[in-house]
Amino acid sequence: MDFSLSEEHLAVKEAARDFAQHELLPGIIERDDHQLFPSDQVKMMGELGFMGMMVDPQYNGSGMDTISYVIALEEISKIDAAAAVIMSVNNSLVCWGLEEYGSEDIKNNYLKKLASGESLGAFCLSEPEAGSDATAIKTKALDQGDHFLLNGVKNWITNGGTASVYLVIAQSNPEKGYKGINAFVVEKQWEGVQIGPKENKLGIRSSDTHSIMFHDVKIPKANLIGQEGSGFKIAMNILNGGRIGIAAQALGIAAGAYELSLRYSTERKAFGKPISEHQAIQFKLADMATAIEASRLMCYHAAYRKDQNLSFAKESAMAKLLSSQTAMDVTAEAIQIHGGYGYVKEYHVERMLRDAKITQIYEGTSEIQRLVIAREILKSM
Ligand SMILES: Cc1cc2nc3c(=O)[nH]c(=O)nc-3n(C[C@H](O)[C@H](O)[C@H](O)COP(=O)(O)OP(=O)(O)OC[C@H]3O[C@@H](n4cnc5c(N)ncnc54)[C@H](O)[C@@H]3O)c2cc1C
């Protein structure tokens, strides 16, 4: 067992940290306040190879492993969790899905642009009445002979307004239940695609979240991903991988809040000494550091198993469950360590607490992660 990071991993860490400090930190409070999408920064992430990190270089990706992806997301999330989710959706929910299940034409027509950052992707599964229970989706893509006809509404779509390519999960044969579900590539510019208003969110405010309406959208047959009827399985597998990204996002939020708290605790004085010399504060720092280290190991382990082509559904769910709880606990303690200063925007930790909450909700709530973990544990009995 080797816990050391390779030269390549260390280089990714340094590049992501440098980018986050110099390009994401400036203007972050304003972007959060006004829900401003970080367009310039997303373009730069494409140029740095962060938008298609695990994609094969033949499709314009960086050809890196999942551990590199976790490392980059942690560093970016330490500063800007909204930029991290934009990156994470493009990498793990769209690029990975297209590379794993898409035809050669789909890879050439869509994946190449998504992996290089030339275009941005969104993953459209959730609906107004179907979130945790994805089998209940009502959006229909009915077979019309030479095309599928798409009708329905998708909800809470990250990158919804900025993406030009959507990976859409829709029902083609309701009588077959989840075995009637298909996955498609849909372009935003096609007739009948309509973007709903931007959601006004608690956290990750500079990422754009929209509902998307489809009215009689014609999808060419060639834009079906994978075998007919395999859309539900594809979506669930994509989410298994995606959870590693969200776990890394949560880890980064926690680690960012911890780093700020550690520094602050050595600078702020109370009762004649830095607060870091009060044992109550030391215990907080110790608990934060321990939970972060445990979360990081679980993220790396899930990523390692994915890279080794071993099963990773249980490990990615565990990593997300633990890291998202760590993000909530650590950011709340970070505010406590900062006292009154933690409660205002200039010190960043209040934003981190708001950003942390979503990691317990999207790509499967914490309750759903427990269901996944329990199912995997019982499978092995
Ligand atoms: C900011 C944001 C971005 C998002 N981005 C995307 C995106 O890009 N693409 C996309 O497709 N979706 C996206 N989502 C949707 C997200 O994945 C869902 O909100 C999430 O899966 C939960 O679904 P729901 O909101 O319908 O809650 P529900 O499924 O209605 O759940 C409500 C509550 O009931 C609990 N619950 C439900 N079923 C069970 C059960 N069997 N056992 C125990 N408890 C249960 C849940 O855990 C939750 O606490 C996003 C959501 C948000 C808020």
JSON list of C-alpha atoms in Angstrom, two decimals, residues 268-372:
[
{"chain": "A", "resi": 268, "resn": "ARG", "atom": "CA", "xyz": [-6.56, 36.42, 16.68]},
{"chain": "A", "resi": 269, "resn": "LYS", "atom": "CA", "xyz": [-5.80, 37.13, 20.31]},
{"chain": "A", "resi": 270, "resn": "ALA", "atom": "CA", "xyz": [-8.15, 36.75, 23.28]},
{"chain": "A", "resi": 271, "resn": "PHE", "atom": "CA", "xyz": [-7.25, 36.81, 26.99]},
{"chain": "A", "resi": 272, "resn": "GLY", "atom": "CA", "xyz": [-3.70, 37.81, 26.14]},
{"chain": "A", "resi": 273, "resn": "LYS", "atom": "CA", "xyz": [-2.78, 35.02, 23.73]},
{"chain": "A", "resi": 274, "resn": "PRO", "atom": "CA", "xyz": [-3.63, 33.69, 20.27]},
{"chain": "A", "resi": 275, "resn": "ILE", "atom": "CA", "xyz": [-6.90, 31.74, 20.42]},
{"chain": "A", "resi": 276, "resn": "SER", "atom": "CA", "xyz": [-4.98, 28.72, 19.01]},
{"chain": "A", "resi": 277, "resn": "GLU", "atom": "CA", "xyz": [-3.40, 28.47, 22.47]},
{"chain": "A", "resi": 278, "resn": "HIS", "atom": "CA", "xyz": [-6.78, 27.88, 24.09]},
{"chain": "A", "resi": 279, "resn": "GLN", "atom": "CA", "xyz": [-7.41, 24.17, 24.34]},
{"chain": "A", "resi": 280, "resn": "ALA", "atom": "CA", "xyz": [-11.08, 24.47, 23.29]},
{"chain": "A", "resi": 281, "resn": "ILE", "atom": "CA", "xyz": [-9.93, 25.90, 19.93]},
{"chain": "A", "resi": 282, "resn": "GLN", "atom": "CA", "xyz": [-7.16, 23.31, 19.60]},
{"chain": "A", "resi": 283, "resn": "PHE", "atom": "CA", "xyz": [-9.72, 20.53, 20.04]},
{"chain": "A", "resi": 284, "resn": "LYS", "atom": "CA", "xyz": [-11.87, 22.04, 17.29]},
{"chain": "A", "resi": 285, "resn": "LEU", "atom": "CA", "xyz": [-8.85, 22.18, 14.96]},
{"chain": "A", "resi": 286, "resn": "ALA", "atom": "CA", "xyz": [-7.92, 18.60, 15.82]},
{"chain": "A", "resi": 287, "resn": "ASP", "atom": "CA", "xyz": [-11.45, 17.32, 15.10]},
{"chain": "A", "resi": 288, "resn": "MET", "atom": "CA", "xyz": [-11.60, 19.28, 11.84]},
{"chain": "A", "resi": 289, "resn": "ALA", "atom": "CA", "xyz": [-8.22, 17.97, 10.65]},
{"chain": "A", "resi": 290, "resn": "THR", "atom": "CA", "xyz": [-9.13, 14.38, 11.56]},
{"chain": "A", "resi": 291, "resn": "ALA", "atom": "CA", "xyz": [-12.48, 14.43, 9.72]},
{"chain": "A", "resi": 292, "resn": "ILE", "atom": "CA", "xyz": [-10.85, 16.04, 6.66]},
{"chain": "A", "resi": 293, "resn": "GLU", "atom": "CA", "xyz": [-8.08, 13.45, 6.55]},
{"chain": "A", "resi": 294, "resn": "ALA", "atom": "CA", "xyz": [-10.62, 10.60, 6.81]},
{"chain": "A", "resi": 295, "resn": "SER", "atom": "CA", "xyz": [-12.73, 12.15, 4.02]},
{"chain": "A", "resi": 296, "resn": "ARG", "atom": "CA", "xyz": [-9.67, 12.61, 1.81]},
{"chain": "A", "resi": 297, "resn": "LEU", "atom": "CA", "xyz": [-8.65, 8.97, 2.23]},
{"chain": "A", "resi": 298, "resn": "MET", "atom": "CA", "xyz": [-12.17, 7.83, 1.31]},
{"chain": "A", "resi": 299, "resn": "CYS", "atom": "CA", "xyz": [-12.18, 10.05, -1.79]},
{"chain": "A", "resi": 300, "resn": "TYR", "atom": "CA", "xyz": [-8.79, 8.72, -2.90]},
{"chain": "A", "resi": 301, "resn": "HIS", "atom": "CA", "xyz": [-9.88, 5.13, -2.21]},
{"chain": "A", "resi": 302, "resn": "ALA", "atom": "CA", "xyz": [-13.07, 5.47, -4.29]},
{"chain": "A", "resi": 303, "resn": "ALA", "atom": "CA", "xyz": [-11.06, 7.13, -7.09]},
{"chain": "A", "resi": 304, "resn": "TYR", "atom": "CA", "xyz": [-8.39, 4.42, -6.91]},
{"chain": "A", "resi": 305, "resn": "ARG", "atom": "CA", "xyz": [-11.00, 1.67, -7.24]},
{"chain": "A", "resi": 306, "resn": "LYS", "atom": "CA", "xyz": [-12.56, 3.39, -10.24]},
{"chain": "A", "resi": 307, "resn": "ASP", "atom": "CA", "xyz": [-9.14, 3.71, -11.89]},
{"chain": "A", "resi": 308, "resn": "GLN", "atom": "CA", "xyz": [-8.42, 0.02, -11.24]},
{"chain": "A", "resi": 309, "resn": "ASN", "atom": "CA", "xyz": [-11.78, -0.99, -12.82]},
{"chain": "A", "resi": 310, "resn": "LEU", "atom": "CA", "xyz": [-12.93, -2.39, -9.45]},
{"chain": "A", "resi": 311, "resn": "SER", "atom": "CA", "xyz": [-16.48, -1.87, -8.16]},
{"chain": "A", "resi": 312, "resn": "PHE", "atom": "CA", "xyz": [-16.78, 1.55, -6.56]},
{"chain": "A", "resi": 313, "resn": "ALA", "atom": "CA", "xyz": [-20.52, 2.22, -5.98]},
{"chain": "A", "resi": 314, "resn": "LYS", "atom": "CA", "xyz": [-20.24, 1.59, -2.23]},
{"chain": "A", "resi": 315, "resn": "GLU", "atom": "CA", "xyz": [-16.96, 3.49, -1.88]},
{"chain": "A", "resi": 316, "resn": "SER", "atom": "CA", "xyz": [-18.15, 6.55, -3.82]},
{"chain": "A", "resi": 317, "resn": "ALA", "atom": "CA", "xyz": [-21.39, 6.69, -1.78]},
{"chain": "A", "resi": 318, "resn": "MET", "atom": "CA", "xyz": [-19.39, 6.37, 1.46]},
{"chain": "A", "resi": 319, "resn": "ALA", "atom": "CA", "xyz": [-16.95, 9.08, 0.36]},
{"chain": "A", "resi": 320, "resn": "LYS", "atom": "CA", "xyz": [-19.82, 11.45, -0.48]},
{"chain": "A", "resi": 321, "resn": "LEU", "atom": "CA", "xyz": [-21.73, 10.68, 2.71]},
{"chain": "A", "resi": 322, "resn": "LEU", "atom": "CA", "xyz": [-18.71, 11.28, 4.95]},
{"chain": "A", "resi": 323, "resn": "SER", "atom": "CA", "xyz": [-17.21, 14.23, 3.07]},
{"chain": "A", "resi": 324, "resn": "SER", "atom": "CA", "xyz": [-20.50, 16.12, 2.85]},
{"chain": "A", "resi": 325, "resn": "GLN", "atom": "CA", "xyz": [-21.09, 15.70, 6.61]},
{"chain": "A", "resi": 326, "resn": "THR", "atom": "CA", "xyz": [-17.49, 16.79, 7.19]},
{"chain": "A", "resi": 327, "resn": "ALA", "atom": "CA", "xyz": [-18.10, 19.88, 5.05]},
{"chain": "A", "resi": 328, "resn": "MET", "atom": "CA", "xyz": [-21.15, 20.81, 7.14]},
{"chain": "A", "resi": 329, "resn": "ASP", "atom": "CA", "xyz": [-19.41, 20.19, 10.49]},
{"chain": "A", "resi": 330, "resn": "VAL", "atom": "CA", "xyz": [-16.12, 21.86, 9.59]},
{"chain": "A", "resi": 331, "resn": "THR", "atom": "CA", "xyz": [-17.66, 24.98, 8.05]},
{"chain": "A", "resi": 332, "resn": "ALA", "atom": "CA", "xyz": [-19.92, 25.47, 11.10]},
{"chain": "A", "resi": 333, "resn": "GLU", "atom": "CA", "xyz": [-16.88, 25.18, 13.41]},
{"chain": "A", "resi": 334, "resn": "ALA", "atom": "CA", "xyz": [-14.91, 27.49, 11.11]},
{"chain": "A", "resi": 335, "resn": "ILE", "atom": "CA", "xyz": [-17.49, 30.22, 11.72]},
{"chain": "A", "resi": 336, "resn": "GLN", "atom": "CA", "xyz": [-17.27, 29.53, 15.47]},
{"chain": "A", "resi": 337, "resn": "ILE", "atom": "CA", "xyz": [-13.48, 29.91, 15.44]},
{"chain": "A", "resi": 338, "resn": "HIS", "atom": "CA", "xyz": [-13.80, 33.20, 13.54]},
{"chain": "A", "resi": 339, "resn": "GLY", "atom": "CA", "xyz": [-16.38, 34.48, 16.06]},
{"chain": "A", "resi": 340, "resn": "GLY", "atom": "CA", "xyz": [-18.31, 37.51, 14.78]},
{"chain": "A", "resi": 341, "resn": "TYR", "atom": "CA", "xyz": [-15.96, 37.86, 11.82]},
{"chain": "A", "resi": 342, "resn": "GLY", "atom": "CA", "xyz": [-17.04, 34.42, 10.65]},
{"chain": "A", "resi": 343, "resn": "TYR", "atom": "CA", "xyz": [-20.57, 35.70, 10.26]},
{"chain": "A", "resi": 344, "resn": "VAL", "atom": "CA", "xyz": [-19.72, 38.29, 7.59]},
{"chain": "A", "resi": 345, "resn": "LYS", "atom": "CA", "xyz": [-18.81, 37.80, 3.95]},
{"chain": "A", "resi": 346, "resn": "GLU", "atom": "CA", "xyz": [-15.26, 39.18, 3.95]},
{"chain": "A", "resi": 347, "resn": "TYR", "atom": "CA", "xyz": [-13.92, 36.19, 5.89]},
{"chain": "A", "resi": 348, "resn": "HIS", "atom": "CA", "xyz": [-15.33, 33.62, 3.41]},
{"chain": "A", "resi": 349, "resn": "VAL", "atom": "CA", "xyz": [-16.35, 30.94, 5.90]},
{"chain": "A", "resi": 350, "resn": "GLU", "atom": "CA", "xyz": [-20.06, 31.89, 5.93]},
{"chain": "A", "resi": 351, "resn": "ARG", "atom": "CA", "xyz": [-20.11, 31.27, 2.14]},
{"chain": "A", "resi": 352, "resn": "MET", "atom": "CA", "xyz": [-18.42, 27.95, 2.68]},
{"chain": "A", "resi": 353, "resn": "LEU", "atom": "CA", "xyz": [-21.15, 26.88, 5.11]},
{"chain": "A", "resi": 354, "resn": "ARG", "atom": "CA", "xyz": [-23.81, 27.85, 2.55]},
{"chain": "A", "resi": 355, "resn": "ASP", "atom": "CA", "xyz": [-21.89, 26.03, -0.20]},
{"chain": "A", "resi": 356, "resn": "ALA", "atom": "CA", "xyz": [-21.45, 22.90, 1.93]},
{"chain": "A", "resi": 357, "resn": "LYS", "atom": "CA", "xyz": [-25.16, 22.14, 2.27]},
{"chain": "A", "resi": 358, "resn": "ILE", "atom": "CA", "xyz": [-25.75, 21.21, -1.36]},
{"chain": "A", "resi": 359, "resn": "THR", "atom": "CA", "xyz": [-23.20, 18.39, -1.13]},
{"chain": "A", "resi": 360, "resn": "GLN", "atom": "CA", "xyz": [-25.68, 16.52, 1.09]},
{"chain": "A", "resi": 361, "resn": "ILE", "atom": "CA", "xyz": [-28.43, 16.92, -1.52]},
{"chain": "A", "resi": 362, "resn": "TYR", "atom": "CA", "xyz": [-27.33, 16.64, -5.17]},
{"chain": "A", "resi": 363, "resn": "GLU", "atom": "CA", "xyz": [-26.18, 13.52, -6.98]},
{"chain": "A", "resi": 364, "resn": "GLY", "atom": "CA", "xyz": [-28.16, 11.61, -4.35]},
{"chain": "A", "resi": 365, "resn": "THR", "atom": "CA", "xyz": [-29.08, 12.90, -0.89]},
{"chain": "A", "resi": 366, "resn": "SER", "atom": "CA", "xyz": [-27.31, 11.53, 2.19]},
{"chain": "A", "resi": 367, "resn": "GLU", "atom": "CA", "xyz": [-30.35, 9.31, 2.79]},
{"chain": "A", "resi": 368, "resn": "ILE", "atom": "CA", "xyz": [-29.94, 7.87, -0.72]},
{"chain": "A", "resi": 369, "resn": "GLN", "atom": "CA", "xyz": [-26.19, 7.32, -0.14]},
{"chain": "A", "resi": 370, "resn": "ARG", "atom": "CA", "xyz": [-27.11, 5.25, 2.92]},
{"chain": "A", "resi": 371, "resn": "LEU", "atom": "CA", "xyz": [-29.53, 3.22, 0.81]},
{"chain": "A", "resi": 372, "resn": "VAL", "atom": "CA", "xyz": [-26.79, 2.60, -1.80]}
]
